[in-house]
XYZ file of C-alpha atoms in Angstrom:
556
model
C 171.313 -35.550 247.054
C 168.159 -33.467 246.666
C 168.442 -29.727 246.348
C 166.745 -27.465 248.927
C 163.538 -25.859 247.647
C 163.900 -22.518 245.890
C 161.655 -19.507 246.046
C 159.744 -18.996 242.800
C 158.303 -15.528 243.414
C 160.167 -12.347 242.502
C 160.615 -9.464 244.932
C 158.308 -7.226 242.936
C 155.620 -9.885 242.666
C 155.755 -10.661 246.388
C 155.426 -6.964 247.200
C 152.410 -6.516 244.928
C 150.756 -9.697 246.217
C 151.213 -8.660 249.852
C 149.663 -5.232 249.243
C 146.735 -6.726 247.356
C 146.291 -9.286 250.124
C 145.876 -6.479 252.659
C 142.799 -5.200 250.854
C 144.372 -2.442 248.766
C 142.432 -2.350 245.489
C 143.816 0.971 244.193
C 147.326 2.446 244.052
C 147.800 6.146 243.355
C 150.773 7.792 241.710
C 152.689 8.864 238.618
C 155.071 6.516 236.747
C 158.725 7.227 236.040
C 161.547 5.240 234.515
C 162.908 3.943 237.839
C 159.535 2.444 238.782
C 158.153 1.275 235.428
C 158.885 -2.396 236.113
C 156.906 -2.263 239.346
C 154.120 -0.357 237.592
C 153.839 -3.149 235.036
C 153.462 -5.726 237.798
C 150.777 -3.598 239.427
C 148.974 -3.264 236.115
C 149.006 -7.053 235.681
C 147.623 -7.588 239.205
C 144.032 -7.155 240.449
C 145.052 -3.737 241.765
C 143.845 -0.726 239.789
C 146.379 2.011 239.096
C 145.090 5.567 239.538
C 147.208 8.251 237.900
C 147.110 11.727 239.405
C 148.319 15.103 238.157
C 150.954 15.511 240.884
C 152.709 13.171 243.313
C 151.707 15.147 246.394
C 148.093 14.807 245.271
C 148.610 11.056 244.959
C 149.672 11.135 248.606
C 146.536 13.023 249.648
C 144.366 10.591 247.665
C 146.055 7.571 249.256
C 145.666 9.196 252.688
C 141.903 9.643 252.216
C 141.664 6.091 250.878
C 143.456 4.778 253.980
C 141.142 6.686 256.327
C 138.159 4.912 254.779
C 139.547 1.495 253.863
C 142.253 1.017 256.493
C 145.321 1.068 254.220
C 146.350 3.154 251.218
C 149.237 3.031 248.780
C 151.132 5.454 246.561
C 153.718 4.431 243.961
C 156.191 6.979 242.599
C 159.567 7.262 240.990
C 162.867 8.114 242.665
C 163.350 11.520 244.363
C 161.467 13.790 241.941
C 158.415 11.656 242.647
C 159.116 10.506 246.172
C 160.188 13.859 247.553
C 157.129 15.459 245.952
C 154.959 13.213 248.139
C 156.860 14.110 251.302
C 154.411 16.761 252.535
C 151.264 14.712 252.081
C 152.880 11.631 253.626
C 154.118 13.734 256.546
C 150.500 14.746 257.104
C 149.425 11.109 257.022
C 152.079 10.325 259.632
C 150.985 13.175 261.886
C 147.325 12.106 261.704
C 147.917 8.340 261.851
C 146.794 7.359 258.375
C 148.561 4.192 257.152
C 149.853 4.778 253.616
C 152.413 2.519 251.954
C 154.905 4.512 249.876
C 156.429 2.455 247.059
C 159.340 3.992 245.213
C 161.617 2.798 242.484
C 165.287 3.742 242.478
C 168.405 3.307 240.331
C 169.489 -0.292 239.901
C 172.267 -1.623 242.119
C 174.338 -2.288 239.014
C 173.987 1.345 237.948
C 175.507 2.715 241.134
C 179.123 1.668 240.613
C 181.562 4.568 241.077
C 178.720 6.800 242.361
C 177.603 8.248 238.987
C 175.468 11.372 238.696
C 172.284 9.623 237.597
C 169.181 11.694 236.865
C 166.874 12.429 239.815
C 169.676 11.796 242.323
C 170.003 14.560 244.946
C 173.016 14.007 247.194
C 173.563 10.314 247.786
C 171.583 7.287 246.678
C 170.226 7.113 250.243
C 168.899 10.699 250.368
C 165.251 9.857 249.736
C 165.365 6.913 252.163
C 166.872 9.155 254.846
C 164.095 11.717 254.339
C 161.256 9.221 254.600
C 162.703 7.623 257.728
C 161.763 10.853 259.527
C 158.002 10.429 259.061
C 157.279 6.749 258.566
C 156.765 3.990 261.113
C 159.186 1.751 259.209
C 161.293 2.045 256.067
C 163.475 -0.261 253.981
C 165.478 -0.352 250.786
C 164.994 -3.780 249.205
C 168.556 -4.108 247.951
C 169.259 -7.616 249.292
C 167.226 -10.395 247.661
C 167.751 -12.765 250.578
C 166.195 -10.396 253.133
C 163.729 -8.545 250.877
C 160.659 -10.641 251.690
C 161.255 -10.393 255.452
C 161.754 -6.648 255.129
C 158.500 -6.278 253.190
C 156.693 -8.183 255.945
C 158.298 -6.101 258.697
C 157.436 -2.794 257.077
C 153.856 -3.692 256.174
C 153.252 -5.092 259.660
C 154.391 -1.743 261.082
C 151.830 0.111 258.945
C 149.037 -2.032 260.347
C 150.283 -1.973 263.923
C 151.013 1.736 264.253
C 148.535 3.100 261.665
C 151.202 5.323 260.154
C 152.856 5.503 256.720
C 155.712 3.186 255.765
C 158.289 3.325 252.973
C 159.607 0.620 250.639
C 162.196 1.366 247.950
C 162.946 -1.182 245.250
C 165.943 -0.745 242.887
C 164.732 -1.274 239.350
C 167.124 -4.133 238.567
C 165.755 -6.192 241.480
C 162.045 -6.032 240.615
C 162.173 -9.443 238.922
C 164.903 -10.907 241.124
C 163.959 -14.243 242.739
C 165.596 -14.993 246.103
C 167.490 -18.255 246.546
C 165.810 -19.471 249.732
C 162.056 -19.980 250.220
C 160.269 -17.537 252.486
C 157.893 -18.345 255.317
C 155.978 -15.453 256.758
C 155.675 -15.283 260.537
C 152.765 -13.458 262.121
C 153.106 -12.526 265.772
C 150.937 -9.533 266.679
C 152.042 -7.928 269.954
C 149.952 -8.698 272.994
C 149.190 -6.601 276.040
C 151.080 -7.220 279.258
C 148.362 -9.051 281.252
C 149.499 -7.750 284.654
C 149.746 -4.149 283.467
C 146.364 -4.457 281.752
C 144.694 -5.803 284.892
C 146.147 -3.065 287.095
C 145.167 -0.353 284.614
C 141.609 -1.673 284.376
C 141.380 -1.797 288.189
C 142.453 1.830 288.519
C 140.263 3.008 285.638
C 137.201 1.200 287.006
C 137.753 2.647 290.474
C 138.079 6.171 289.092
C 135.011 5.887 286.879
C 132.894 4.348 289.646
C 133.762 7.168 292.047
C 132.995 9.915 289.544
C 129.731 11.865 289.542
C 130.076 13.183 285.980
C 132.019 10.613 283.929
C 132.047 10.711 280.146
C 134.022 9.581 277.079
C 136.014 11.750 274.677
C 136.734 9.770 271.493
C 139.236 10.690 268.834
C 140.903 9.565 265.649
C 142.489 6.307 266.850
C 139.057 4.804 267.503
C 138.565 5.072 263.749
C 142.057 4.028 262.720
C 141.958 0.844 264.823
C 138.335 0.049 263.826
C 137.048 0.332 267.390
C 133.848 2.228 266.607
C 131.588 -0.660 267.584
C 133.518 -1.134 270.834
C 133.145 2.569 271.624
C 129.376 2.387 271.223
C 129.169 -0.856 273.206
C 131.073 0.735 276.102
C 128.969 3.877 276.031
C 125.692 1.980 275.903
C 126.709 -0.560 278.549
C 127.591 2.171 281.047
C 125.315 4.965 279.908
C 128.297 7.289 279.646
C 127.830 10.113 277.134
C 130.537 10.602 274.568
C 131.899 13.545 272.645
C 134.436 13.594 269.832
C 137.202 15.977 268.811
C 137.297 17.684 265.429
C 139.989 15.218 264.262
C 137.745 12.364 265.397
C 134.524 13.889 264.060
C 132.077 11.213 262.797
C 133.995 8.405 264.517
C 130.464 7.482 265.621
C 127.052 8.638 264.519
C 126.261 12.098 265.818
C 122.603 11.069 265.910
C 123.289 8.576 268.714
C 121.333 9.477 271.878
C 124.526 9.447 273.979
C 126.404 11.800 271.649
C 127.141 15.077 273.419
C 128.797 17.033 270.601
C 132.153 17.911 269.073
C 134.597 19.240 271.656
C 136.842 22.032 270.353
C 137.738 24.083 273.408
C 136.889 27.737 272.892
C 136.098 27.130 269.224
C 133.273 24.736 270.069
C 129.696 25.300 271.062
C 129.619 26.637 274.640
C 127.269 23.968 275.996
C 129.531 21.171 274.683
C 132.681 22.832 276.022
C 131.113 23.239 279.448
C 129.794 19.665 279.478
C 133.184 18.126 278.682
C 135.282 20.384 280.885
C 132.971 19.877 283.886
C 133.468 16.098 283.779
C 135.209 14.818 286.911
C 136.411 11.716 285.056
C 137.128 12.061 281.361
C 137.802 8.756 279.607
C 139.872 9.797 276.596
C 140.091 7.091 273.953
C 142.619 7.437 271.135
C 142.940 11.193 271.598
C 145.485 13.533 270.026
C 145.576 16.629 272.197
C 146.646 18.941 269.391
C 146.248 22.704 269.310
C 143.348 22.445 266.847
C 141.621 19.684 268.829
C 142.000 21.959 271.849
C 140.616 25.017 270.072
C 144.022 26.709 269.731
C 144.764 25.744 273.344
C 141.644 27.400 274.688
C 140.624 24.082 276.259
C 140.562 23.530 280.016
C 141.059 19.833 280.729
C 142.631 18.746 284.028
C 144.980 15.730 283.528
C 144.354 14.623 287.107
C 140.753 13.849 286.138
C 141.622 11.994 282.923
C 142.086 8.432 281.787
C 144.099 8.928 278.596
C 144.359 5.744 276.503
C 146.070 5.690 273.104
C 147.762 3.015 271.026
C 151.136 4.222 272.282
C 150.546 5.053 275.936
C 148.053 4.755 278.771
C 147.938 7.389 281.499
C 145.532 7.367 284.428
C 145.792 10.564 286.411
C 149.571 10.782 286.519
C 150.336 7.054 286.337
C 151.783 5.552 283.168
C 151.145 2.015 281.951
C 153.160 0.422 279.156
C 152.516 -2.436 276.731
C 148.728 -2.174 276.757
C 146.858 -2.306 273.471
C 144.073 0.221 273.023
C 141.607 -2.441 271.887
C 142.393 -4.652 274.883
C 141.851 -1.736 277.252
C 138.485 -0.734 275.754
C 137.245 -4.322 275.610
C 138.527 -4.878 279.126
C 136.403 -1.981 280.356
C 133.385 -3.451 278.574
C 134.064 -6.786 280.260
C 134.049 -5.193 283.726
C 130.318 -4.436 283.368
C 130.761 -1.231 285.336
C 128.031 0.767 287.005
C 128.762 4.482 286.786
C 126.852 7.646 287.527
C 124.700 8.939 284.715
C 124.361 12.573 283.789
C 121.875 14.359 281.558
C 123.184 15.283 278.125
C 122.675 18.860 276.942
C 119.780 18.935 274.471
C 121.045 18.966 270.907
C 119.801 21.798 268.801
C 120.423 22.773 265.212
C 123.838 24.473 265.388
C 122.736 26.879 262.673
C 119.306 27.670 264.119
C 120.394 31.211 264.932
C 121.565 31.957 261.403
C 119.291 34.481 259.738
C 119.047 33.458 256.097
C 117.234 36.557 254.868
C 115.499 37.087 251.518
C 116.640 35.411 248.333
C 118.500 38.459 247.068
C 120.518 38.847 250.296
C 124.239 38.086 249.943
C 125.598 34.623 250.618
C 127.721 34.351 253.768
C 129.705 31.577 255.436
C 127.030 31.137 258.093
C 124.271 30.839 255.496
C 126.357 28.469 253.397
C 127.057 26.058 256.263
C 123.436 26.264 257.399
C 122.309 25.236 253.927
C 124.935 22.476 253.723
C 123.765 21.163 257.071
C 120.176 21.093 255.820
C 121.326 19.236 252.704
C 123.184 16.619 254.762
C 120.270 16.110 257.138
C 118.029 15.337 254.198
C 120.362 12.829 252.517
C 122.300 9.664 253.326
C 125.585 8.231 252.185
C 127.568 11.475 251.940
C 131.265 11.843 252.734
C 132.270 15.388 253.705
C 135.862 16.440 253.063
C 136.896 19.730 254.639
C 140.087 21.481 253.630
C 142.051 23.725 255.990
C 140.934 27.080 257.400
C 137.349 28.214 257.727
C 136.345 25.285 255.528
C 137.365 23.068 258.454
C 136.139 25.277 261.288
C 132.747 25.839 259.691
C 132.332 22.173 258.802
C 132.937 21.132 262.411
C 129.347 22.179 263.206
C 127.831 20.052 260.431
C 125.727 17.190 261.797
C 127.018 13.799 260.638
C 124.381 11.127 261.191
C 126.561 8.220 260.103
C 130.068 7.313 261.192
C 133.208 7.809 259.098
C 131.551 10.462 256.934
C 133.970 13.298 257.699
C 137.581 13.615 256.508
C 139.869 16.553 257.255
C 143.557 17.290 257.909
C 142.556 18.624 261.310
C 146.007 18.398 262.923
C 148.744 18.710 260.300
C 146.496 21.211 258.506
C 148.078 21.077 255.065
C 146.170 23.235 252.607
C 145.155 21.497 249.402
C 144.015 18.194 250.922
C 140.377 18.463 249.832
C 140.126 17.939 246.074
C 142.727 15.139 245.718
C 141.234 13.490 248.822
C 137.969 13.320 246.866
C 139.717 11.043 244.363
C 140.774 8.663 247.140
C 137.372 8.790 248.839
C 135.534 8.039 245.602
C 137.789 5.054 244.942
C 137.505 3.781 248.520
C 133.723 4.140 248.824
C 132.193 4.434 245.352
C 128.669 4.289 246.749
C 129.093 7.482 248.766
C 128.536 10.994 247.397
C 131.479 13.261 248.187
C 131.105 16.894 249.276
C 134.333 18.929 249.347
C 134.479 22.265 251.158
C 137.629 24.155 250.176
C 138.916 27.704 250.338
C 140.056 29.553 247.245
C 143.697 29.532 248.349
C 143.707 25.775 248.902
C 141.874 25.176 245.636
C 144.542 27.077 243.729
C 147.127 24.660 245.147
C 145.585 21.338 244.143
C 142.141 21.986 242.653
C 143.110 20.909 239.166
C 143.137 17.336 240.453
C 139.572 17.661 239.197
C 141.143 16.387 235.980
C 141.441 12.955 237.632
C 137.893 13.281 238.968
C 136.707 14.009 235.441
C 138.751 11.185 233.929
C 137.050 8.626 236.159
C 133.578 10.109 235.894
C 133.176 10.852 239.606
C 130.466 13.237 240.770
C 131.665 15.087 243.879
C 130.271 18.484 244.803
C 133.069 21.030 245.243
C 132.174 24.162 247.201
C 134.828 26.871 246.871
C 134.760 29.564 249.572
C 135.857 32.457 247.398
C 136.875 35.149 249.854
C 139.942 36.301 247.939
C 142.573 34.913 250.275
C 143.488 33.289 253.550
C 140.649 34.389 255.809
C 141.732 32.559 258.961
C 145.114 34.266 258.788
C 143.468 37.663 258.313
C 142.155 37.373 261.869
C 145.675 36.650 263.110
C 147.551 39.311 261.168
C 146.194 41.193 258.177
C 148.373 42.046 255.205
C 148.488 41.887 251.430
C 150.278 38.539 251.792
C 146.875 37.034 252.620
C 145.431 37.918 249.198
C 145.161 35.507 246.267
C 144.293 36.215 242.651
C 140.603 35.765 241.921
C 139.853 32.887 239.536
C 136.605 32.241 237.722
C 136.319 28.916 239.507
C 132.914 28.142 238.046
C 134.501 28.063 234.580
C 136.971 25.273 235.412
C 134.561 22.740 233.831
C 135.069 24.537 230.525
C 138.790 23.784 230.728
C 138.228 20.132 231.587
C 135.444 19.628 229.067
C 133.033 18.260 231.651
C 131.404 19.188 234.926
C 128.816 21.692 236.089
C 130.037 25.103 237.224
C 127.880 27.643 239.051
C 128.509 31.122 240.397
C 126.871 32.032 243.712
C 126.466 35.500 245.167
C 123.017 35.417 246.813
C 120.948 33.076 248.972
C 118.639 32.286 246.052
C 121.596 31.402 243.849
C 123.030 29.255 246.647
C 119.812 27.287 247.064
C 119.453 26.770 243.325
C 123.099 25.743 242.917
C 122.967 23.169 245.714
C 119.798 21.688 244.283
C 121.303 21.437 240.805
C 124.573 20.021 242.156
C 122.853 17.291 244.128
C 120.753 16.339 241.105
C 123.839 16.203 238.859
C 125.127 12.658 239.259
C 126.887 12.370 235.893
C 129.848 14.675 236.602
C 131.410 16.863 239.249
C 129.737 20.124 240.282
C 131.663 23.213 241.329
C 130.122 26.113 243.249
C 132.029 29.394 243.208
C 130.606 31.013 246.368
C 131.558 34.690 246.613
C 132.140 35.850 250.198
C 133.390 39.043 251.790
C 137.060 39.048 252.802
C 136.282 39.219 256.507
C 133.279 36.914 256.491
C 133.625 33.913 258.776
C 131.794 30.832 259.984
C 130.135 30.685 263.435
C 132.935 28.400 264.678
C 135.703 30.772 263.593
C 133.744 33.615 265.168
C 133.644 31.746 268.488
C 137.355 31.021 268.334
C 138.408 34.586 267.565
C 136.122 35.925 270.317
C 137.570 33.492 272.861
C 141.152 34.234 271.852
C 140.482 37.972 272.033
C 139.301 37.490 275.620
C 142.467 35.624 276.463
C 144.639 38.284 274.838
C 142.895 40.962 276.935
C 143.308 38.876 280.066
C 139.551 38.488 280.542
C 137.898 35.428 282.006
C 135.825 33.649 279.294
């Protein structure tokens, strides 16, 4: 009697092969004894391992990688490694960036009688319980006969929901081969055809009746690779489109139908007025967060909205379930609608009103962003990464002529994203030049990830806004708690033994430093830009002025 066929692939090998098969060419992390076996398999695969200085930085790097490539991966050891990534992975969950977290753990055979093994916190399930709170799916691969199916389930969830997932592999099961052969089943969820038809009918009717329809596009258009569909819909109907700050550069901002970045009271007044005066706002993949809404200074009427995301579809106050975002957008394209057209506000240089002054005049945030905007307009193939605070608010006005050129933690707003994200961005798109805009406080958190940048010979330009503390918070509540110690940031290259560091205090020094940085393609460049404590970008100025009006009870 013949024996049934046996599986010949180990759990660890199947896991590595599946990740590689999904287009992940780089895995970020730091090794540890509980994950060394898996690290060896990764090293022997086509995947390139990228060591970072800290596990949370590995998470930021994998997050940036996922935003560009569609899926990222971090591999860390048990608890001391995994729990260190928790903050960056929580940010990826909040902003819908699909990162696979791989963690080793103590072997099943080591757990008898519940010993106090190193790195253990409370129970052997503690790390798993933590990651279940901010992942779309999680599994401990402790049963060889279900491990392959669990890997498939978890990875499918990452692709379907565009959120992080978690897989934990005990170290004594890495090379375990299951008894039974595995056959992978692929069954992507489909839209409910009746619900889709009814939703399209209502959306078409609402758009056709509107006098000022337009599109507001956000982050999910990028995450689900619907940028081409967005442009096709806009061009087929003539509807203008705006983006949010989280969705900035989801499409080219040079497109003739682009109306601007909508940020509520933080945005440019003509864009805010244009969006809020729409009598039918088609919101595609939008996260209506406080930052997207300009700290809730926005004025959008839900009764005039069609709000379509990957998780829900609301038209006015009606809810539709089981409708995929891509099916809805493509369904609208297929309707070949005729809608009213409206003139788009003329686009002007957002920094045209900035007075640069003579060369010996002091550098300011406004002058800096004006010069960065000029640099970007004169170049191609640049990825801008903005850290949290005025780095983000000021960068929102930068003009991005190509799509997917802007990365920022514009919802979760975790300081320290910028420099480690440059590692992920450089790995994901090696042909793009990376520009990081980061405050001094955020740089002090994670800026030494420049060691990884240096190790791999990357050439990002790092602009440090050195205003001696947390400027955005100064406008909320001033106090000595907003101060940070002043570093000689431009001398960091001396510590790392490579890189170009420059100190900037005046306009002339700023112009010279940017020119030198752009010409330096052999290493990273770091600009230490000295700013006054209370200096702020035009965008932060607009936001604080609008919020002051609201506090005083005045009509904006």
